Amino acid sequence: MGDSSRAVMGRPREFDIDQALERAMRVFWARGYEGASLAELTRAMGITKTSMYAAYGNKEQLFRKALQRYGAGPAAYVTRALEEPTARAVALAFLRGAVCTTTSPDGPSGCLAVQGALASSDESRPIHDLLVDWRNDAGVRLEERFRRAVDEGDLPRDADPRRLARFVMTVGFGIAVQAANGLGPAELDEIVDAAMLGWPV
């Protein structure tokens, strides 16, 4: 039973599936979805195309898994920011987290969720839509957190949670674009400081 089962399943994988996904995530992060070729992805992952298809599915499925890994790893600052005790602290942690993630020496400059679909053909429309949904979800979560802050009296009654969430998202993604353009942490932190001057008290 054991031998026949092993024969049906084939040889065990000879690579670390999580490590290979981490490498693919970094290629997508640096090159975008369309800019990352299968040859470049598999070379970085240290596997063949056949192994990639067997382990992850096609390129789109690989990107979806890479985006999940990005959200749970480098972009986890979003979730951590939402746990801050005040709305101001949430906004500040979100923006400082964007600076840290988009300028980290351990990863590519910029943001995977922004750069992933900068150039988007009709063929890549599902990825474009996926990233729009991913970014919009972060905005909705911020809006809900700021709405709670209004209800709790942490924000003024006339504060607009949706407008504040859009403001934070716009600055955050602007930081990602500027990081990809070469701005460093100190310069981007100055942008955060300027943005927070307009925060409602």
PDB file of C-alpha atoms in Angstrom:
ATOM      1  CA  MET A   1       0.000   0.000   0.000  1.00  0.00           C
ATOM      2  CA  GLY A   2       2.761   2.397   0.984  1.00  0.00           C
ATOM      3  CA  ASP A   3       4.844   1.645  -2.124  1.00  0.00           C
ATOM      4  CA  SER A   4       1.944   1.954  -4.572  1.00  0.00           C
ATOM      5  CA  SER A   5       0.769   5.155  -2.906  1.00  0.00           C
ATOM      6  CA  ARG A   6       4.240   6.618  -3.192  1.00  0.00           C
ATOM      7  CA  ALA A   7       4.397   5.682  -6.864  1.00  0.00           C
ATOM      8  CA  VAL A   8       1.090   7.390  -7.606  1.00  0.00           C
ATOM      9  CA  MET A   9       2.095  10.531  -5.772  1.00  0.00           C
ATOM     10  CA  GLY A  10       5.490  10.663  -7.453  1.00  0.00           C
ATOM     11  CA  ARG A  11       8.756  11.834  -5.970  1.00  0.00           C
ATOM     12  CA  PRO A  12       8.597  14.254  -3.041  1.00  0.00           C
ATOM     13  CA  ARG A  13       9.351  17.893  -3.795  1.00  0.00           C
ATOM     14  CA  GLU A  14      13.042  18.725  -3.640  1.00  0.00           C
ATOM     15  CA  PHE A  15      12.561  22.399  -2.785  1.00  0.00           C
ATOM     16  CA  ASP A  16      11.148  24.471   0.052  1.00  0.00           C
ATOM     17  CA  ILE A  17       7.717  25.579  -1.154  1.00  0.00           C
ATOM     18  CA  ASP A  18       7.574  28.575   1.205  1.00  0.00           C
ATOM     19  CA  GLN A  19      11.074  29.757   0.390  1.00  0.00           C
ATOM     20  CA  ALA A  20      10.359  29.506  -3.342  1.00  0.00           C
ATOM     21  CA  LEU A  21       7.140  31.510  -2.873  1.00  0.00           C
ATOM     22  CA  GLU A  22       9.087  34.167  -0.938  1.00  0.00           C
ATOM     23  CA  ARG A  23      11.477  34.498  -3.883  1.00  0.00           C
ATOM     24  CA  ALA A  24       8.595  34.719  -6.358  1.00  0.00           C
ATOM     25  CA  MET A  25       6.970  37.429  -4.220  1.00  0.00           C
ATOM     26  CA  ARG A  26      10.153  39.492  -4.417  1.00  0.00           C
ATOM     27  CA  VAL A  27      10.327  39.145  -8.192  1.00  0.00           C
ATOM     28  CA  PHE A  28       6.708  40.299  -8.563  1.00  0.00           C
ATOM     29  CA  TRP A  29       7.398  43.102  -6.077  1.00  0.00           C
ATOM     30  CA  ALA A  30      10.372  44.341  -8.102  1.00  0.00           C
ATOM     31  CA  ARG A  31       9.040  43.717 -11.619  1.00  0.00           C
ATOM     32  CA  GLY A  32       5.250  43.804 -11.390  1.00  0.00           C
ATOM     33  CA  TYR A  33       2.978  41.053 -12.653  1.00  0.00           C
ATOM     34  CA  GLU A  34       3.524  41.575 -16.356  1.00  0.00           C
ATOM     35  CA  GLY A  35       7.191  42.450 -15.970  1.00  0.00           C
ATOM     36  CA  ALA A  36       7.973  39.171 -14.205  1.00  0.00           C
ATOM     37  CA  SER A  37       8.549  36.485 -16.823  1.00  0.00           C
ATOM     38  CA  LEU A  38       8.116  32.796 -16.060  1.00  0.00           C
ATOM     39  CA  ALA A  39      11.808  32.290 -16.794  1.00  0.00           C
ATOM     40  CA  GLU A  40      12.781  34.989 -14.288  1.00  0.00           C
ATOM     41  CA  LEU A  41      10.361  33.632 -11.677  1.00  0.00           C
ATOM     42  CA  THR A  42      11.474  30.019 -11.930  1.00  0.00           C
ATOM     43  CA  ARG A  43      15.147  31.023 -11.991  1.00  0.00           C
ATOM     44  CA  ALA A  44      14.688  33.025  -8.787  1.00  0.00           C
ATOM     45  CA  MET A  45      12.671  30.217  -7.222  1.00  0.00           C
ATOM     46  CA  GLY A  46      15.276  27.624  -8.177  1.00  0.00           C
ATOM     47  CA  ILE A  47      12.730  25.319  -9.810  1.00  0.00           C
ATOM     48  CA  THR A  48      11.568  24.268 -13.266  1.00  0.00           C
ATOM     49  CA  LYS A  49       8.391  25.513 -14.909  1.00  0.00           C
ATOM     50  CA  THR A  50       6.916  22.037 -14.494  1.00  0.00           C
ATOM     51  CA  SER A  51       7.576  22.136 -10.746  1.00  0.00           C
ATOM     52  CA  MET A  52       6.117  25.641 -10.527  1.00  0.00           C
ATOM     53  CA  TYR A  53       2.894  24.601 -12.229  1.00  0.00           C
ATOM     54  CA  ALA A  54       2.647  21.488 -10.062  1.00  0.00           C
ATOM     55  CA  ALA A  55       3.213  23.368  -6.794  1.00  0.00           C
ATOM     56  CA  TYR A  56       1.474  26.685  -7.374  1.00  0.00           C
ATOM     57  CA  GLY A  57      -0.643  26.484 -10.533  1.00  0.00           C
ATOM     58  CA  ASN A  58      -0.209  29.024 -13.311  1.00  0.00           C
ATOM     59  CA  LYS A  59       1.425  32.467 -13.111  1.00  0.00           C
ATOM     60  CA  GLU A  60      -1.792  34.155 -11.978  1.00  0.00           C
ATOM     61  CA  GLN A  61      -2.276  31.636  -9.163  1.00  0.00           C
ATOM     62  CA  LEU A  62       1.355  32.082  -8.157  1.00  0.00           C
ATOM     63  CA  PHE A  63       0.846  35.845  -7.980  1.00  0.00           C
ATOM     64  CA  ARG A  64      -2.269  35.441  -5.839  1.00  0.00           C
ATOM     65  CA  LYS A  65      -0.295  33.289  -3.390  1.00  0.00           C
ATOM     66  CA  ALA A  66       2.573  35.801  -3.457  1.00  0.00           C
ATOM     67  CA  LEU A  67       0.164  38.653  -2.682  1.00  0.00           C
ATOM     68  CA  GLN A  68      -1.229  36.708   0.285  1.00  0.00           C
ATOM     69  CA  ARG A  69       2.322  36.227   1.536  1.00  0.00           C
ATOM     70  CA  TYR A  70       3.026  39.932   1.055  1.00  0.00           C
ATOM     71  CA  GLY A  71      -0.072  40.868   3.042  1.00  0.00           C
ATOM     72  CA  ALA A  72       0.872  38.550   5.907  1.00  0.00           C
ATOM     73  CA  GLY A  73       4.536  39.581   5.829  1.00  0.00           C
ATOM     74  CA  PRO A  74       5.899  42.916   4.584  1.00  0.00           C
ATOM     75  CA  ALA A  75       2.459  44.576   4.489  1.00  0.00           C
ATOM     76  CA  ALA A  76       1.348  43.263   7.890  1.00  0.00           C
ATOM     77  CA  TYR A  77       1.923  46.794   9.200  1.00  0.00           C
ATOM     78  CA  VAL A  78      -1.608  47.549   7.960  1.00  0.00           C
ATOM     79  CA  THR A  79      -3.165  45.075  10.394  1.00  0.00           C
ATOM     80  CA  ARG A  80      -0.854  46.143  13.198  1.00  0.00           C
ATOM     81  CA  ALA A  81      -1.733  49.815  12.637  1.00  0.00           C
ATOM     82  CA  LEU A  82      -5.441  49.094  13.025  1.00  0.00           C
ATOM     83  CA  GLU A  83      -4.777  47.819  16.548  1.00  0.00           C
ATOM     84  CA  GLU A  84      -3.356  51.157  17.753  1.00  0.00           C
ATOM     85  CA  PRO A  85      -5.390  52.760  20.569  1.00  0.00           C
ATOM     86  CA  THR A  86      -6.222  56.076  18.832  1.00  0.00           C
ATOM     87  CA  ALA A  87      -7.151  57.082  15.297  1.00  0.00           C
ATOM     88  CA  ARG A  88      -4.122  59.362  15.089  1.00  0.00           C
ATOM     89  CA  ALA A  89      -1.861  56.503  16.172  1.00  0.00           C
ATOM     90  CA  VAL A  90      -3.508  54.264  13.554  1.00  0.00           C
ATOM     91  CA  ALA A  91      -2.821  56.776  10.771  1.00  0.00           C
ATOM     92  CA  LEU A  92       0.735  57.389  11.937  1.00  0.00           C
ATOM     93  CA  ALA A  93       1.538  53.677  12.264  1.00  0.00           C
ATOM     94  CA  PHE A  94       0.049  53.020   8.813  1.00  0.00           C
ATOM     95  CA  LEU A  95       2.148  55.731   7.170  1.00  0.00           C
ATOM     96  CA  ARG A  96       5.359  54.948   9.075  1.00  0.00           C
ATOM     97  CA  GLY A  97       4.807  51.285   8.196  1.00  0.00           C
ATOM     98  CA  ALA A  98       4.500  52.220   4.533  1.00  0.00           C
ATOM     99  CA  VAL A  99       7.808  54.073   4.747  1.00  0.00           C
ATOM    100  CA  CYS A 100       9.569  51.141   6.423  1.00  0.00           C
ATOM    101  CA  THR A 101       8.208  48.519   4.035  1.00  0.00           C
ATOM    102  CA  THR A 102       8.745  50.448   0.811  1.00  0.00           C
ATOM    103  CA  THR A 103      12.319  51.456   1.678  1.00  0.00           C
ATOM    104  CA  SER A 104      13.529  48.341   3.479  1.00  0.00           C
ATOM    105  CA  PRO A 105      17.040  47.264   2.438  1.00  0.00           C
ATOM    106  CA  ASP A 106      15.760  43.678   2.662  1.00  0.00           C
ATOM    107  CA  GLY A 107      13.252  44.085  -0.170  1.00  0.00           C
ATOM    108  CA  PRO A 108      12.541  45.928  -3.402  1.00  0.00           C
ATOM    109  CA  SER A 109      11.606  49.608  -3.239  1.00  0.00           C
ATOM    110  CA  GLY A 110       7.934  50.493  -3.478  1.00  0.00           C
ATOM    111  CA  CYS A 111       4.841  48.401  -2.844  1.00  0.00           C
ATOM    112  CA  LEU A 112       3.829  45.128  -4.479  1.00  0.00           C
ATOM    113  CA  ALA A 113       0.164  46.148  -4.413  1.00  0.00           C
ATOM    114  CA  VAL A 114       0.932  49.373  -6.300  1.00  0.00           C
ATOM    115  CA  GLN A 115       3.610  48.161  -8.697  1.00  0.00           C
ATOM    116  CA  GLY A 116       2.022  44.785  -9.364  1.00  0.00           C
ATOM    117  CA  ALA A 117      -0.273  46.095 -12.090  1.00  0.00           C
ATOM    118  CA  LEU A 118       1.210  49.396 -13.234  1.00  0.00           C
ATOM    119  CA  ALA A 119       1.125  48.095 -16.787  1.00  0.00           C
ATOM    120  CA  SER A 120      -2.004  46.026 -17.230  1.00  0.00           C
ATOM    121  CA  SER A 121      -3.114  44.430 -20.488  1.00  0.00           C
ATOM    122  CA  ASP A 122      -6.531  42.889 -21.036  1.00  0.00           C
ATOM    123  CA  GLU A 123      -4.946  39.493 -20.314  1.00  0.00           C
ATOM    124  CA  SER A 124      -3.834  40.735 -16.892  1.00  0.00           C
ATOM    125  CA  ARG A 125      -7.158  42.333 -16.004  1.00  0.00           C
ATOM    126  CA  PRO A 126      -7.895  39.752 -13.272  1.00  0.00           C
ATOM    127  CA  ILE A 127      -4.650  40.750 -11.527  1.00  0.00           C
ATOM    128  CA  HIS A 128      -5.462  44.439 -11.895  1.00  0.00           C
ATOM    129  CA  ASP A 129      -8.880  43.824 -10.349  1.00  0.00           C
ATOM    130  CA  LEU A 130      -7.363  41.683  -7.586  1.00  0.00           C
ATOM    131  CA  LEU A 131      -5.005  44.505  -6.602  1.00  0.00           C
ATOM    132  CA  VAL A 132      -7.767  47.110  -6.722  1.00  0.00           C
ATOM    133  CA  ASP A 133      -9.803  44.926  -4.351  1.00  0.00           C
ATOM    134  CA  TRP A 134      -6.757  44.391  -2.116  1.00  0.00           C
ATOM    135  CA  ARG A 135      -6.121  48.122  -1.826  1.00  0.00           C
ATOM    136  CA  ASN A 136      -9.804  48.929  -1.383  1.00  0.00           C
ATOM    137  CA  ASP A 137     -10.067  46.383   1.417  1.00  0.00           C
ATOM    138  CA  ALA A 138      -7.333  48.211   3.331  1.00  0.00           C
ATOM    139  CA  GLY A 139      -9.268  51.453   2.852  1.00  0.00           C
ATOM    140  CA  VAL A 140     -12.494  49.897   4.120  1.00  0.00           C
ATOM    141  CA  ARG A 141     -10.728  48.571   7.214  1.00  0.00           C
ATOM    142  CA  LEU A 142      -9.288  52.022   7.929  1.00  0.00           C
ATOM    143  CA  GLU A 143     -12.706  53.618   7.449  1.00  0.00           C
ATOM    144  CA  GLU A 144     -14.298  51.169   9.876  1.00  0.00           C
ATOM    145  CA  ARG A 145     -11.581  51.873  12.445  1.00  0.00           C
ATOM    146  CA  PHE A 146     -12.032  55.641  12.107  1.00  0.00           C
ATOM    147  CA  ARG A 147     -15.811  55.272  12.368  1.00  0.00           C
ATOM    148  CA  ARG A 148     -15.275  53.459  15.645  1.00  0.00           C
ATOM    149  CA  ALA A 149     -13.019  56.311  16.755  1.00  0.00           C
ATOM    150  CA  VAL A 150     -15.858  58.793  16.096  1.00  0.00           C
ATOM    151  CA  ASP A 151     -18.300  56.630  18.048  1.00  0.00           C
ATOM    152  CA  GLU A 152     -15.865  56.408  20.963  1.00  0.00           C
ATOM    153  CA  GLY A 153     -15.189  60.157  20.986  1.00  0.00           C
ATOM    154  CA  ASP A 154     -11.571  59.730  19.914  1.00  0.00           C
ATOM    155  CA  LEU A 155     -12.311  61.698  16.718  1.00  0.00           C
ATOM    156  CA  PRO A 156     -14.554  64.783  16.537  1.00  0.00           C
ATOM    157  CA  ARG A 157     -18.222  64.114  15.765  1.00  0.00           C
ATOM    158  CA  ASP A 158     -17.921  65.968  12.454  1.00  0.00           C
ATOM    159  CA  ALA A 159     -14.905  63.923  11.297  1.00  0.00           C
ATOM    160  CA  ASP A 160     -15.549  61.986   8.072  1.00  0.00           C
ATOM    161  CA  PRO A 161     -14.153  58.431   8.453  1.00  0.00           C
ATOM    162  CA  ARG A 162     -14.298  57.716   4.732  1.00  0.00           C
ATOM    163  CA  ARG A 163     -12.480  60.910   3.809  1.00  0.00           C
ATOM    164  CA  LEU A 164      -9.824  60.279   6.470  1.00  0.00           C
ATOM    165  CA  ALA A 165      -9.326  56.703   5.255  1.00  0.00           C
ATOM    166  CA  ARG A 166      -8.951  57.874   1.659  1.00  0.00           C
ATOM    167  CA  PHE A 167      -6.492  60.527   2.785  1.00  0.00           C
ATOM    168  CA  VAL A 168      -4.329  57.992   4.626  1.00  0.00           C
ATOM    169  CA  MET A 169      -4.493  55.528   1.726  1.00  0.00           C
ATOM    170  CA  THR A 170      -3.574  58.212  -0.814  1.00  0.00           C
ATOM    171  CA  VAL A 171      -0.582  59.365   1.217  1.00  0.00           C
ATOM    172  CA  GLY A 172       0.447  55.768   1.879  1.00  0.00           C
ATOM    173  CA  PHE A 173       0.408  54.765  -1.758  1.00  0.00           C
ATOM    174  CA  GLY A 174       2.057  58.046  -2.712  1.00  0.00           C
ATOM    175  CA  ILE A 175       4.867  57.097  -0.335  1.00  0.00           C
ATOM    176  CA  ALA A 176       5.187  53.777  -2.181  1.00  0.00           C
ATOM    177  CA  VAL A 177       5.504  55.522  -5.545  1.00  0.00           C
ATOM    178  CA  GLN A 178       8.075  57.990  -4.210  1.00  0.00           C
ATOM    179  CA  ALA A 179      10.041  55.145  -2.618  1.00  0.00           C
ATOM    180  CA  ALA A 180      10.136  53.404  -5.999  1.00  0.00           C
ATOM    181  CA  ASN A 181      11.401  56.707  -7.423  1.00  0.00           C
ATOM    182  CA  GLY A 182      14.325  56.601  -5.010  1.00  0.00           C
ATOM    183  CA  LEU A 183      13.277  58.706  -2.010  1.00  0.00           C
ATOM    184  CA  GLY A 184      14.725  57.411   1.243  1.00  0.00           C
ATOM    185  CA  PRO A 185      13.193  56.909   4.697  1.00  0.00           C
ATOM    186  CA  ALA A 186      14.188  60.325   6.057  1.00  0.00           C
ATOM    187  CA  GLU A 187      12.583  62.178   3.155  1.00  0.00           C
ATOM    188  CA  LEU A 188       9.454  60.056   3.303  1.00  0.00           C
ATOM    189  CA  ASP A 189       9.159  60.487   7.062  1.00  0.00           C
ATOM    190  CA  GLU A 190       9.082  64.237   6.442  1.00  0.00           C
ATOM    191  CA  ILE A 191       6.084  63.653   4.160  1.00  0.00           C
ATOM    192  CA  VAL A 192       4.389  61.694   6.935  1.00  0.00           C
ATOM    193  CA  ASP A 193       5.056  64.527   9.384  1.00  0.00           C
ATOM    194  CA  ALA A 194       3.556  67.045   6.958  1.00  0.00           C
ATOM    195  CA  ALA A 195       0.505  64.869   6.332  1.00  0.00           C
ATOM    196  CA  MET A 196      -0.172  64.473  10.036  1.00  0.00           C
ATOM    197  CA  LEU A 197      -0.201  68.260  10.592  1.00  0.00           C
ATOM    198  CA  GLY A 198      -3.701  68.259   9.103  1.00  0.00           C
ATOM    199  CA  TRP A 199      -5.036  65.472  11.322  1.00  0.00           C
ATOM    200  CA  PRO A 200      -8.227  66.425  13.199  1.00  0.00           C
ATOM    201  CA  VAL A 201      -7.742  66.845  16.932  1.00  0.00           C
TER     202      VAL A 201
END
